Coordinates of N, CA and C in Angstrom, one line a residue:
M575 N 3.5 -9.2 -6.8 CA 3.4 -7.9 -7.3 C 2.0 -7.7 -8.0
I576 N 1.3 -6.7 -7.7 CA 0.0 -6.5 -8.3 C 0.1 -5.8 -9.7
D577 N -0.9 -5.9 -10.4 CA -1.0 -5.1 -11.7 C -1.4 -3.7 -11.3
T578 N -0.6 -2.7 -11.5 CA -1.0 -1.4 -11.2 C -1.5 -0.6 -12.4
S579 N -2.1 -1.3 -13.3 CA -2.7 -0.5 -14.4 C -3.9 0.2 -14.0
R580 N -4.4 1.1 -14.8 CA -5.5 1.9 -14.4 C -6.7 1.1 -14.1
D581 N -7.0 0.0 -14.8 CA -8.2 -0.8 -14.6 C -8.1 -1.7 -13.3
S582 N -6.9 -1.9 -12.8 CA -6.9 -2.8 -11.6 C -6.9 -2.1 -10.3
L583 N -6.9 -0.7 -10.3 CA -7.0 0.1 -9.1 C -8.3 0.8 -9.0
I584 N -8.7 0.9 -7.7 CA -10.0 1.7 -7.4 C -9.6 2.8 -6.4
P585 N -10.2 4.0 -6.5 CA -9.9 5.1 -5.6 C -10.5 4.9 -4.2
I586 N -9.8 5.4 -3.3 CA -10.2 5.5 -1.9 C -10.0 6.9 -1.4
S587 N -10.7 7.2 -0.3 CA -10.6 8.5 0.3 C -9.6 8.5 1.5
L588 N -8.8 9.6 1.5 CA -7.9 9.7 2.7 C -8.6 9.7 4.0
A589 N -9.8 10.3 4.0 CA -10.6 10.4 5.2 C -11.0 9.1 5.8
T590 N -10.9 8.0 5.0 CA -11.3 6.7 5.5 C -10.1 5.9 6.1
L591 N -9.0 6.6 6.2 CA -7.8 5.9 6.7 C -7.6 6.3 8.1
S592 N -7.5 5.4 9.0 CA -7.3 5.7 10.4 C -5.8 6.0 10.7
V593 N -5.7 7.0 11.7 CA -4.3 7.3 12.0 C -3.7 6.4 13.0
D594 N -4.5 5.4 13.5 CA -4.1 4.4 14.5 C -4.0 3.0 13.9
T595 N -4.6 2.7 12.8 CA -4.7 1.3 12.3 C -4.2 1.2 10.9
A596 N -3.4 0.1 10.7 CA -2.9 -0.2 9.4 C -4.1 -0.8 8.6
L597 N -4.1 -0.5 7.3 CA -5.2 -0.9 6.5 C -5.1 -2.4 6.1
G598 N -3.9 -2.9 6.1 CA -3.7 -4.3 5.7 C -3.7 -4.5 4.2
I599 N -3.7 -3.4 3.5 CA -3.7 -3.4 2.0 C -2.7 -2.3 1.5
D600 N -1.9 -2.6 0.5 CA -1.1 -1.6 -0.1 C -1.9 -0.4 -0.6
I601 N -1.4 0.8 -0.4 CA -2.1 2.0 -0.9 C -1.2 2.6 -1.9
Y602 N -1.7 3.0 -3.0 CA -0.9 3.6 -4.1 C -1.4 5.0 -4.3
L603 N -0.5 5.9 -4.8 CA -1.0 7.2 -5.2 C -0.6 7.5 -6.6
R604 N -1.3 8.4 -7.2 CA -1.0 8.8 -8.6 C -1.5 10.2 -8.7
S605 N -0.7 11.1 -9.4 CA -1.0 12.5 -9.5 C -1.8 12.8 -10.8
S606 N -1.7 11.9 -11.7 CA -2.6 12.1 -13.0 C -2.8 10.7 -13.6
V607 N -3.8 10.6 -14.4 CA -4.2 9.3 -15.0 C -3.1 8.8 -15.9
R608 N -2.2 9.6 -16.3 CA -1.1 9.2 -17.2 C 0.1 8.6 -16.4
D609 N 0.2 9.0 -15.1 CA 1.3 8.6 -14.3 C 1.1 7.2 -13.8
R610 N 2.2 6.5 -13.6 CA 2.2 5.1 -13.1 C 2.0 5.3 -11.6
P611 N 1.1 4.4 -11.0 CA 0.9 4.5 -9.6 C 2.2 4.1 -8.8
V612 N 2.4 4.8 -7.6 CA 3.5 4.6 -6.8 C 3.0 4.1 -5.4
L613 N 3.7 3.2 -4.8 CA 3.3 2.7 -3.5 C 3.5 3.8 -2.5
F614 N 2.4 4.2 -1.8 CA 2.4 5.2 -0.9 C 2.6 4.7 0.6
C615 N 1.9 3.5 0.8 CA 1.9 3.0 2.1 C 1.7 1.5 2.0
G616 N 2.6 0.7 2.6 CA 2.5 -0.7 2.6 C 1.3 -1.2 3.5
G617 N 0.8 -2.4 3.3 CA -0.3 -2.8 4.1 C -0.1 -2.9 5.6
D618 N 1.1 -3.1 6.0 CA 1.3 -3.2 7.5 C 1.7 -1.9 8.1
D619 N 1.7 -0.8 7.3 CA 2.1 0.5 7.8 C 0.9 1.4 8.0
I620 N 1.0 2.3 9.0 CA -0.1 3.2 9.2 C 0.1 4.4 8.3
P621 N -0.9 4.8 7.5 CA -0.8 5.9 6.5 C -0.3 7.2 7.2
D622 N 0.6 7.9 6.6 CA 1.1 9.2 7.1 C 0.3 10.3 6.4
R623 N -0.7 10.9 7.1 CA -1.5 11.9 6.5 C -0.7 13.2 6.2
K624 N 0.2 13.5 7.0 CA 1.0 14.8 6.8 C 1.8 14.6 5.5
R625 N 2.4 13.5 5.3 CA 3.2 13.2 4.1 C 2.2 13.3 2.8
F626 N 1.1 12.8 2.9 CA 0.1 12.9 1.8 C -0.3 14.3 1.6
A627 N -0.5 15.1 2.7 CA -0.9 16.5 2.5 C 0.2 17.3 1.8
R628 N 1.4 17.0 2.1 CA 2.5 17.7 1.4 C 2.6 17.3 0.0
L629 N 2.3 16.1 -0.4 CA 2.3 15.7 -1.8 C 1.1 16.4 -2.5
C630 N 0.0 16.6 -1.8 CA -1.2 17.2 -2.5 C -0.9 18.7 -2.8
E631 N 0.0 19.3 -2.0 CA 0.3 20.7 -2.2 C 0.8 20.9 -3.7
D632 N 1.4 19.9 -4.2 CA 2.0 20.0 -5.5 C 1.0 19.7 -6.7
G633 N -0.1 19.3 -6.3 CA -1.1 19.0 -7.4 C -2.2 18.0 -6.9
D634 N -3.0 17.5 -7.8 CA -4.1 16.7 -7.5 C -3.6 15.2 -7.4
V635 N -3.4 14.7 -6.1 CA -2.9 13.4 -5.9 C -4.1 12.6 -5.4
R636 N -4.2 11.4 -5.9 CA -5.3 10.5 -5.5 C -4.7 9.1 -5.0
L637 N -5.5 8.5 -4.0 CA -5.1 7.3 -3.4 C -5.9 6.1 -4.1
F638 N -5.3 5.0 -4.2 CA -5.9 3.8 -4.8 C -5.5 2.5 -4.1
I639 N -6.4 1.5 -4.2 CA -6.0 0.2 -3.8 C -6.3 -0.8 -4.9
D640 N -5.8 -2.0 -4.8 CA -6.0 -3.0 -5.9 C -7.5 -3.4 -5.8
R641 N -8.1 -3.5 -6.9 CA -9.5 -3.8 -7.0 C -9.8 -5.2 -6.3
N642 N -8.9 -6.1 -6.3 CA -9.1 -7.4 -5.7 C -9.1 -7.3 -4.2
E643 N -8.6 -6.2 -3.6 CA -8.6 -6.0 -2.2 C -9.8 -5.3 -1.7
R644 N -10.8 -5.0 -2.5 CA -12.0 -4.2 -2.1 C -12.7 -4.9 -0.9
P645 N -12.9 -6.2 -0.9 CA -13.6 -6.8 0.2 C -12.9 -6.6 1.5
K646 N -11.5 -6.6 1.5 CA -10.7 -6.4 2.7 C -10.9 -4.9 3.1
Y647 N -10.9 -4.0 2.2 CA -11.1 -2.6 2.4 C -12.5 -2.3 3.1
Q648 N -13.5 -3.0 2.5 CA -14.9 -2.9 3.1 C -15.0 -3.4 4.5
A649 N -14.3 -4.5 4.8 CA -14.3 -5.0 6.1 C -13.6 -4.1 7.1
Y650 N -12.5 -3.5 6.6 CA -11.7 -2.5 7.4 C -12.7 -1.3 7.7
L651 N -13.4 -0.8 6.7 CA -14.3 0.3 7.0 C -15.4 0.0 8.0
C652 N -16.0 -1.2 7.9 CA -17.0 -1.6 8.9 C -16.4 -1.7 10.3
E653 N -15.3 -2.3 10.4 CA -14.7 -2.5 11.7 C -14.1 -1.3 12.3
N654 N -13.8 -0.3 11.5 CA -13.1 0.9 12.0 C -13.9 2.2 12.0
I655 N -15.2 2.1 11.6 CA -16.0 3.4 11.4 C -16.1 4.2 12.7
D656 N -16.3 3.5 13.8 CA -16.3 4.3 15.1 C -15.0 4.9 15.4
T657 N -13.9 4.2 15.2 CA -12.5 4.8 15.4 C -12.3 5.9 14.5
L658 N -12.6 5.8 13.2 CA -12.4 6.8 12.3 C -13.1 8.1 12.7
L659 N -14.3 8.0 13.2 CA -15.1 9.2 13.6 C -14.6 9.7 15.0
E660 N -14.3 8.9 15.9 CA -13.9 9.3 17.2 C -12.5 9.9 17.2
N661 N -11.6 9.3 16.5 CA -10.2 9.8 16.5 C -10.0 11.1 15.7
E662 N -10.9 11.5 15.0 CA -10.8 12.6 14.1 C -11.4 13.8 14.7
S663 N -11.0 14.2 15.9 CA -11.6 15.4 16.5 C -11.4 16.6 15.7
S664 N -10.4 16.6 14.9 CA -10.1 17.8 14.1 C -11.0 17.8 12.8
M665 N -11.7 16.8 12.6 CA -12.6 16.7 11.4 C -13.9 17.6 11.7
S666 N -14.3 18.3 10.7 CA -15.5 19.1 10.7 C -16.7 18.1 10.6
P667 N -17.9 18.5 11.0 CA -19.0 17.6 10.8 C -19.2 17.2 9.4
L668 N -18.9 18.1 8.5 CA -19.1 17.8 7.0 C -18.1 16.7 6.6
E669 N -16.8 16.8 7.1 CA -15.8 15.8 6.8 C -16.3 14.4 7.4
Q670 N -16.8 14.4 8.7 CA -17.3 13.2 9.3 C -18.4 12.6 8.5
L671 N -19.3 13.4 8.0 CA -20.4 12.9 7.2 C -19.9 12.4 5.8
S672 N -18.8 13.0 5.4 CA -18.2 12.5 4.1 C -17.6 11.1 4.3
V673 N -17.0 10.9 5.5 CA -16.5 9.6 5.8 C -17.7 8.6 5.8
L674 N -18.7 8.9 6.5 CA -19.9 8.0 6.5 C -20.5 7.8 5.2
S675 N -20.5 8.8 4.3 CA -21.0 8.7 3.0 C -20.2 7.7 2.2
E676 N -18.9 7.8 2.3 CA -17.9 6.9 1.6 C -18.2 5.5 2.1
V677 N -18.3 5.3 3.4 CA -18.5 3.9 3.9 C -19.8 3.4 3.4
M678 N -20.9 4.2 3.5 CA -22.2 3.7 3.0 C -22.2 3.3 1.5
R679 N -21.6 4.2 0.7 CA -21.6 4.0 -0.7 C -20.8 2.7 -1.0
D680 N -19.7 2.5 -0.4 CA -18.8 1.4 -0.7 C -19.4 0.1 -0.2
V681 N -19.7 0.1 1.1 CA -20.1 -1.1 1.8 C -21.5 -1.6 1.4
L682 N -22.4 -0.6 1.4 CA -23.8 -1.0 1.1 C -24.0 -1.4 -0.4
D683 N -23.2 -0.8 -1.2 CA -23.3 -1.1 -2.7 C -23.0 -2.6 -2.8
E684 N -21.9 -3.1 -2.2 CA -21.6 -4.5 -2.2 C -22.6 -5.4 -1.7
Q685 N -23.2 -5.0 -0.5 CA -24.2 -5.9 0.1 C -25.5 -5.9 -0.7
F686 N -25.9 -4.8 -1.3 CA -27.1 -4.8 -2.2 C -26.8 -5.7 -3.4
S687 N -25.6 -5.6 -4.0 CA -25.3 -6.5 -5.1 C -25.4 -8.0 -4.8
K688 N -25.1 -8.3 -3.5 CA -25.1 -9.7 -3.0 C -26.6 -10.1 -2.6
R689 N -27.4 -9.1 -2.4 CA -28.8 -9.3 -2.0 C -28.8 -9.9 -0.6
D690 N -27.9 -9.5 0.2 CA -27.8 -10.0 1.6 C -28.5 -9.1 2.6
T691 N -29.8 -9.4 2.7 CA -30.7 -8.5 3.5 C -30.2 -8.4 4.9
G692 N -29.8 -9.5 5.5 CA -29.4 -9.4 6.9 C -28.2 -8.5 7.1
Q693 N -27.2 -8.6 6.2 CA -26.0 -7.7 6.3 C -26.4 -6.3 6.0
I694 N -27.3 -6.0 5.1 CA -27.8 -4.7 4.7 C -28.4 -4.0 6.0
V695 N -29.2 -4.8 6.7 CA -29.9 -4.2 7.9 C -28.9 -4.0 9.0
T696 N -28.0 -4.9 9.2 CA -27.0 -4.8 10.2 C -26.1 -3.6 10.0
I697 N -25.6 -3.5 8.8 CA -24.7 -2.4 8.4 C -25.4 -1.0 8.4
S698 N -26.6 -1.0 7.9 CA -27.4 0.2 7.9 C -27.7 0.7 9.3
Q699 N -28.0 -0.2 10.2 CA -28.2 0.2 11.6 C -27.0 0.8 12.2
K700 N -25.8 0.2 12.0 CA -24.6 0.7 12.6 C -24.3 2.1 12.0
L701 N -24.4 2.2 10.7 CA -24.1 3.5 10.0 C -25.1 4.6 10.5
G702 N -26.4 4.2 10.7 CA -27.4 5.1 11.2 C -27.0 5.6 12.6
E703 N -26.6 4.7 13.4 CA -26.1 5.1 14.8 C -25.0 6.1 14.7
C704 N -24.0 5.8 13.8 CA -22.9 6.7 13.6 C -23.3 8.1 13.1
T705 N -24.2 8.1 12.2 CA -24.7 9.4 11.6 C -25.5 10.2 12.7
S706 N -26.3 9.5 13.5 CA -27.0 10.1 14.6 C -26.0 10.7 15.6
R707 N -25.0 10.0 15.9 CA -24.0 10.5 16.8 C -23.3 11.8 16.3
V708 N -22.9 11.7 15.0 CA -22.3 12.9 14.4 C -23.2 14.1 14.5
L709 N -24.4 13.9 14.1 CA -25.4 15.0 14.0 C -25.7 15.5 15.4
S710 N -25.9 14.6 16.4 CA -26.2 15.0 17.8 C -25.1 15.8 18.4
N711 N -23.9 15.7 18.0 CA -22.8 16.4 18.6 C -22.6 17.8 17.9
Q712 N -23.5 18.2 17.1 CA -23.5 19.5 16.4 C -24.8 20.2 16.6
P713 N -24.9 20.9 17.9 CA -26.2 21.6 18.2 C -26.6 22.6 17.1
P714 N -25.7 23.4 16.6 CA -26.2 24.4 15.6 C -26.8 23.7 14.4
L715 N -26.2 22.6 14.0 CA -26.7 21.8 12.9 C -28.1 21.2 13.1
T716 N -28.2 20.6 14.4 CA -29.5 20.0 14.7 C -30.6 21.0 14.8
K717 N -30.3 22.2 15.2 CA -31.3 23.3 15.3 C -31.9 23.6 13.9
Q718 N -31.1 23.4 12.9 CA -31.6 23.7 11.5 C -32.5 22.5 11.0
L719 N -32.5 21.4 11.6 CA -33.3 20.3 11.1 C -34.8 20.5 11.5
P720 N -35.7 20.1 10.7 CA -37.1 20.3 11.0 C -37.5 19.3 12.1
T721 N -38.4 19.7 13.0 CA -38.9 18.9 14.1 C -40.2 18.4 13.7
P722 N -40.5 17.1 14.1 CA -41.8 16.5 13.7 C -43.0 17.1 14.5

């Protein structure tokens, strides 16, 4: 059993959870900082977005994982970024870019702190390709970008 105190949990975004792949980490939810976290989805289960959406209707509910599981979460993000973007045809371009932003912030932050130049370049290249793909699939958006 993990320590579900406020300091042992870190927030994650629902947008980073695949509808096809289990995260491999227990996901907790909490509706306020005073509430005790409740297990939302076991590590072997696929998150139920509809259930989470219903819970959110009642208030501001946030998802968390155990801080010690962050490396596993980062590996999941790197391995599943293509799937997250491809399977989410209902996601707007802004939501897709939000997912990319979340992945970049979380994964690159860790690699920069390790000073692992090779991993930084590899991950940055993959994320750049994903960003380019999202932007190129949005003709009205790309028309607004300045041309060289």
